CSV table of C-alpha atoms and ligand atoms in Angstrom, one decimal:
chain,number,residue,atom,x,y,z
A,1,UNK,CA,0.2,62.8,-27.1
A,2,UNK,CA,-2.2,61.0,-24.6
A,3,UNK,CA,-2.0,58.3,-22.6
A,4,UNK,CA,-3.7,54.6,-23.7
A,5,UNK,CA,-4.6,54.9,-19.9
A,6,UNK,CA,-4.7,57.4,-17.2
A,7,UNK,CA,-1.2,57.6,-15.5
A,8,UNK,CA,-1.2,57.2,-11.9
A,9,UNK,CA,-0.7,59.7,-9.6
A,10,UNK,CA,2.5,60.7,-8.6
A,11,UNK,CA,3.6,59.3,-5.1
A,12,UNK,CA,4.5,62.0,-2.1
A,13,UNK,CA,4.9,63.1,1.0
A,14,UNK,CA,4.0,65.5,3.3
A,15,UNK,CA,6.8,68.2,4.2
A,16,UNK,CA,6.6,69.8,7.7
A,17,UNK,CA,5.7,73.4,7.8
A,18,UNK,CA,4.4,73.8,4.5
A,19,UNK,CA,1.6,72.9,2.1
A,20,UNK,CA,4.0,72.0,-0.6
A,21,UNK,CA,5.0,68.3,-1.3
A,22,UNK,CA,8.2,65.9,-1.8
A,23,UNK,CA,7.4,63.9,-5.0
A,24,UNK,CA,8.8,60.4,-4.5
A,25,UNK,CA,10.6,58.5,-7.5
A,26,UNK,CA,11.7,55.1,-5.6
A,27,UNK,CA,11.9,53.4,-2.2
A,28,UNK,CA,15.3,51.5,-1.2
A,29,UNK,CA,15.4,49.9,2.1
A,30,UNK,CA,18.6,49.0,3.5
A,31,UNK,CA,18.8,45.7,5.3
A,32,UNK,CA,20.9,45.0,8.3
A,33,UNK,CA,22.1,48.6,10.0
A,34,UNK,CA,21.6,47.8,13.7
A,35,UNK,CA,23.7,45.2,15.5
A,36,UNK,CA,21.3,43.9,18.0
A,37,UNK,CA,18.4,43.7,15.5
A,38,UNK,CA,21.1,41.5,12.9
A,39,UNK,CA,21.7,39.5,16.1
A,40,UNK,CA,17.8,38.9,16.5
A,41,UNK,CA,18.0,37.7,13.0
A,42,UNK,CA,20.6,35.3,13.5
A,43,UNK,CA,22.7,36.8,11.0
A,44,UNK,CA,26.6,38.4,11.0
A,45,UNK,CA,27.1,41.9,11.6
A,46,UNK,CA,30.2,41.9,9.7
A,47,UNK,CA,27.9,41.3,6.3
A,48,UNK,CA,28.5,44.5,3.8
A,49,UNK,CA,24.6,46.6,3.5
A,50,UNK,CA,22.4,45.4,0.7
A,51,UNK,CA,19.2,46.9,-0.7
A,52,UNK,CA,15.3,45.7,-1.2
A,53,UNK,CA,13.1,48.1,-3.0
A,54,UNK,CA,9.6,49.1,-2.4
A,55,UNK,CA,6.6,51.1,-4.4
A,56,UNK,CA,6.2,54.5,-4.4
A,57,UNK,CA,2.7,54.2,-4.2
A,58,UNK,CA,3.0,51.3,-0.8
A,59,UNK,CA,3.7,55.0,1.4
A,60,UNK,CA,0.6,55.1,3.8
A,61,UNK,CA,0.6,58.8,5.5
A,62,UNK,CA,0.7,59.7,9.0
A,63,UNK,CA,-2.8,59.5,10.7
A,64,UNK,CA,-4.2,57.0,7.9
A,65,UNK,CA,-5.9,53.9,8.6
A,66,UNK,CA,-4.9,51.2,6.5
A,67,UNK,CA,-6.5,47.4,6.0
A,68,UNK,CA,-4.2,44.1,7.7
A,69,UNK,CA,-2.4,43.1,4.6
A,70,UNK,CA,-3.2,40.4,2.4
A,71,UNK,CA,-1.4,37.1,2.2
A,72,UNK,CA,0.2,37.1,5.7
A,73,UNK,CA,-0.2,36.1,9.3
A,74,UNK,CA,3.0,37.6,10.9
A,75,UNK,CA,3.4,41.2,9.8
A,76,UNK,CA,6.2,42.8,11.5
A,77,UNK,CA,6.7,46.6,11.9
A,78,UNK,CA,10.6,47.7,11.3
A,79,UNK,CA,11.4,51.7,12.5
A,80,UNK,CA,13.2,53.4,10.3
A,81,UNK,CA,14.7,56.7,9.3
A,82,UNK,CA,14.1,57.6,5.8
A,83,UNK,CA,16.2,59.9,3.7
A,84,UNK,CA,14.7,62.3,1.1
A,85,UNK,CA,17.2,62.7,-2.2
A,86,UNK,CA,17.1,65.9,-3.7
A,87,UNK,CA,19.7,65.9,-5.9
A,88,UNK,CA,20.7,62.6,-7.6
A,89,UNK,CA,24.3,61.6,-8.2
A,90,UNK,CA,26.8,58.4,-9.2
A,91,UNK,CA,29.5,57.1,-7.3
A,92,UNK,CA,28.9,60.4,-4.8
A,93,UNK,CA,32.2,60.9,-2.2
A,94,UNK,CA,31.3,60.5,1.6
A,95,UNK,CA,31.5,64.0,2.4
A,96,UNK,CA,29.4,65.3,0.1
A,97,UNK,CA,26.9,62.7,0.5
A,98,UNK,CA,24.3,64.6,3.0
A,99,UNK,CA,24.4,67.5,0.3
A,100,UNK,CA,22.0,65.4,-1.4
A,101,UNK,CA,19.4,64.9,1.0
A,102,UNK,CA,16.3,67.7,1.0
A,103,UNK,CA,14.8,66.4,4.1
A,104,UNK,CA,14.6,62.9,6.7
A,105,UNK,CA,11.1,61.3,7.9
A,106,UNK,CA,10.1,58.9,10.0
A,107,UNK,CA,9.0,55.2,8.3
A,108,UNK,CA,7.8,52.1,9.2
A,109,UNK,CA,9.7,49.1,7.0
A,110,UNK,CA,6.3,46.8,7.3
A,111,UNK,CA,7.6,43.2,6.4
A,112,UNK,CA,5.2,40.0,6.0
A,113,UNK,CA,7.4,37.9,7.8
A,114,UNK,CA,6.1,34.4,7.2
A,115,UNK,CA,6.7,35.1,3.4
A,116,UNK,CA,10.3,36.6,4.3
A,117,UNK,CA,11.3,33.3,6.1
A,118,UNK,CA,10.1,31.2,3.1
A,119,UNK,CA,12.0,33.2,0.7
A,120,UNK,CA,15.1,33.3,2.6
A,121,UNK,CA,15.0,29.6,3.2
A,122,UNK,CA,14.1,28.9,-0.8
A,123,UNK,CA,16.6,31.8,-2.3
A,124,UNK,CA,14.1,33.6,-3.5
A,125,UNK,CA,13.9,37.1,-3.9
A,126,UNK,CA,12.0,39.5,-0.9
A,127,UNK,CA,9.9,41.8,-3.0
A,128,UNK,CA,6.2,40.0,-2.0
A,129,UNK,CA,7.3,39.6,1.7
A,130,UNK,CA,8.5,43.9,1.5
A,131,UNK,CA,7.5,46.1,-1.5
A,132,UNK,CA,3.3,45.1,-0.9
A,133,UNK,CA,0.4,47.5,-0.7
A,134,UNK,CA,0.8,49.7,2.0
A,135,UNK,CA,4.0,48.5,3.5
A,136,UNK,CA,5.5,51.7,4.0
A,137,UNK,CA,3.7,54.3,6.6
A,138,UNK,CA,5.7,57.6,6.3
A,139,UNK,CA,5.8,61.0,8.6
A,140,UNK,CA,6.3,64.1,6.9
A,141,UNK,CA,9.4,65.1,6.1
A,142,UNK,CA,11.8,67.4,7.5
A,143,UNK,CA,13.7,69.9,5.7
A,144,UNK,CA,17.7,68.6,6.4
A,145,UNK,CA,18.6,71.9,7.9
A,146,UNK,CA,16.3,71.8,10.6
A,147,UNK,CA,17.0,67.7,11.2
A,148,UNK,CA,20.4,68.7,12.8
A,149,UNK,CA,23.3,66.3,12.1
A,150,UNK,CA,21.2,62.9,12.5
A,151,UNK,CA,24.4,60.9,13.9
A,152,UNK,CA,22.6,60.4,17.4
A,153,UNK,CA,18.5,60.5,18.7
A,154,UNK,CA,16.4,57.7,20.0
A,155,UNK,CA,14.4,55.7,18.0
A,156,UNK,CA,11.4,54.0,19.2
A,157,UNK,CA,8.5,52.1,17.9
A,158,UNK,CA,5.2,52.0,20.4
A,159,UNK,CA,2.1,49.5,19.6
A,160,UNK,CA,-0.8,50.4,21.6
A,161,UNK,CA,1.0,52.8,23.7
A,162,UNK,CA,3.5,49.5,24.6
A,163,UNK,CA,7.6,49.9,23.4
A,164,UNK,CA,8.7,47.1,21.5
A,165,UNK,CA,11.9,48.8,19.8
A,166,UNK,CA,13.9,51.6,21.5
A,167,UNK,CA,17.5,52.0,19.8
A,168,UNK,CA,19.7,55.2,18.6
A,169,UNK,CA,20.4,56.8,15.4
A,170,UNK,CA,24.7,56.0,16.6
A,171,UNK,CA,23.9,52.6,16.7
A,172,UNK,CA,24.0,52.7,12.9
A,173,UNK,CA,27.0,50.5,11.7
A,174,UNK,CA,26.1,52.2,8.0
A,175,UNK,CA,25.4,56.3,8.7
A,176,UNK,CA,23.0,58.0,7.0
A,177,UNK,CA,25.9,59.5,4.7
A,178,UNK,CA,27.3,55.8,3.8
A,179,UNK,CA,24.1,55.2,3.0
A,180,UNK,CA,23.7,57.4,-0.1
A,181,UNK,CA,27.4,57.1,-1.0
A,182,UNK,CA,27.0,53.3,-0.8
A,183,UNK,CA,23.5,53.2,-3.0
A,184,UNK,CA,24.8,55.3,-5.4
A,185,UNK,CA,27.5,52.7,-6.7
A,186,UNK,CA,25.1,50.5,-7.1
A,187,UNK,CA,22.7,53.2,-8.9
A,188,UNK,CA,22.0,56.2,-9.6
A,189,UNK,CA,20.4,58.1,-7.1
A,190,UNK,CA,17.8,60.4,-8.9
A,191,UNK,CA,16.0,63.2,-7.2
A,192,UNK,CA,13.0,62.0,-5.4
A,193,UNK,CA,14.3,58.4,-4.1
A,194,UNK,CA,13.9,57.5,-0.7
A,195,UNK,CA,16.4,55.8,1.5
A,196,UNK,CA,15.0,53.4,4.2
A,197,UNK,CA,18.2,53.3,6.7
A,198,UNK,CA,17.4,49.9,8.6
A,199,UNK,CA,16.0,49.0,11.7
A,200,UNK,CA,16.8,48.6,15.6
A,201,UNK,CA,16.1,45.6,17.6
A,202,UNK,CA,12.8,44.2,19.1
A,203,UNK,CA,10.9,43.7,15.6
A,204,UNK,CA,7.4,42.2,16.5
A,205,UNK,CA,4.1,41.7,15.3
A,206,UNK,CA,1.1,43.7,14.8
A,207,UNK,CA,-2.6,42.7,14.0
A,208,UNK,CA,-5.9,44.3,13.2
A,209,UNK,CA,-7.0,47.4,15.3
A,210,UNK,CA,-2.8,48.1,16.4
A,211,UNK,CA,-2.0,51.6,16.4
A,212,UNK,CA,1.6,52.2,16.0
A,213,UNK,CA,4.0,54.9,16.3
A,214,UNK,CA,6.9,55.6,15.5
A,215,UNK,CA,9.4,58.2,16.6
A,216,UNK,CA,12.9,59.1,16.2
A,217,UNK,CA,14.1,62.2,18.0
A,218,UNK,CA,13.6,65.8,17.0
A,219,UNK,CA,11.4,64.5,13.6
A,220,UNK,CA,7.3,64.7,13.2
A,221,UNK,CA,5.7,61.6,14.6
A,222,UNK,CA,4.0,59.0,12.7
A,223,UNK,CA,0.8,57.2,13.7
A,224,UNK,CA,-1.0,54.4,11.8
A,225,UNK,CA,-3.9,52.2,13.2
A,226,UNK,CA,-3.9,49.2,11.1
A,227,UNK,CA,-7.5,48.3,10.6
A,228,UNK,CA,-10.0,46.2,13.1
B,301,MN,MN1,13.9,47.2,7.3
């Protein structure tokens, strides 16, 4: 058998430590996690978690340069931790749910936020205002058992050296673990999906030439200048 075209190449990412790489399957981003950044949004914290998807292929490594997107003029970065699934499940119980994560990362949620409001305001769906090209710069990843217990640890997002969101892993009203026990009774997780866990408040814009960093405690940092 051959392929009528040549397959693309599989989607990964880096893993800290080691020369060896985390093949990604999916991205699923959850929205809403952080009370003060649903408040920026105008919306109610009391709203249940639901999920957006992006490529695998829209990852954009640490240290890359990558073009101002197409199609927008208020691109907004969103910190985020991201979970690595290493072994899939259904309907997976609470306290086995971190059992299924190899290894955490630091992301960057990029959303074009002029086509966000338009959807929102029509009912449409999100997908062209989240899952574009290169709309999710990644860090390596970080096997689980050297992450620690991921319940607490700042998490900040820099552009051009300046802090426009500083929050903590606590502040999560969803936890990592309800994350993945959540998702997977809406799917089935499958080894190689990526959780996006949300984002803390002070979402802003970025332009051409930005360099922005992300951080959340105790995980490898993640750097991307967005073109001049
Ligand atoms: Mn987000």
């Amino acid at each position: 058998m051959s392929y009528v075209i040549p397959p693309a190449p599989q989607a990964s990412l880096a893993v800290q430590g080691s020369d060896d790489r985390f093949p990604v399957r999916r991205i699923f981003c959850v929205g809403r996690n952080y009370a003060e950044h649903i408040r920026e949004m105008g919306n109610d914290e009391r709203d249940p978690p639901f999920y957006f998807t992006k490529p695998a292929d829209a990852i954009v490594p640490s240290g890359e340069e990558m073009p101002y997107p197409k199609a927008t003029e208020d691109l907004h970065h969103e910190v985020e931790l991201v979970l690595a699934v290493g072994a899939g499940g259904s309907n997976i119980a609470l306290k086995d749910a971190m059992d299924h994560v190899w290894g955490v990362a630091v992301g960057i949620d990029l959303t074009r936020r002029d086509l966000q409001s338009v959807a929102k305001k029509a009912g449409r769906p999100w997908d062209m205002a989240k899952g574009f090209d290169q709309s999710a710069p990644m860090g390596a990843l970080l096997p689980l058992a050297d992450a620690g217990a991921l319940t607490s640890g700042a998490i900040t997002m820099k552009v051009n050296g300046e802090t426009r969101q500083t929050g903590d892993l606590s502040e999560m009203i969803w936890s990592a673990a309800d994350c993945v026990a959540h998702l997977s009774t809406l799917v089935e997780l499958k080894p190689g999906d990526l959780i996006m866990t949300g984002t803390p408040a002070g979402v802003s814009a970025v332009g051409k030439g930005d360099l922005m960093a992300a951080h959340i405690d105790g995980l490898p940092e993640l750097m991307v200048r967005i073109a001049p």
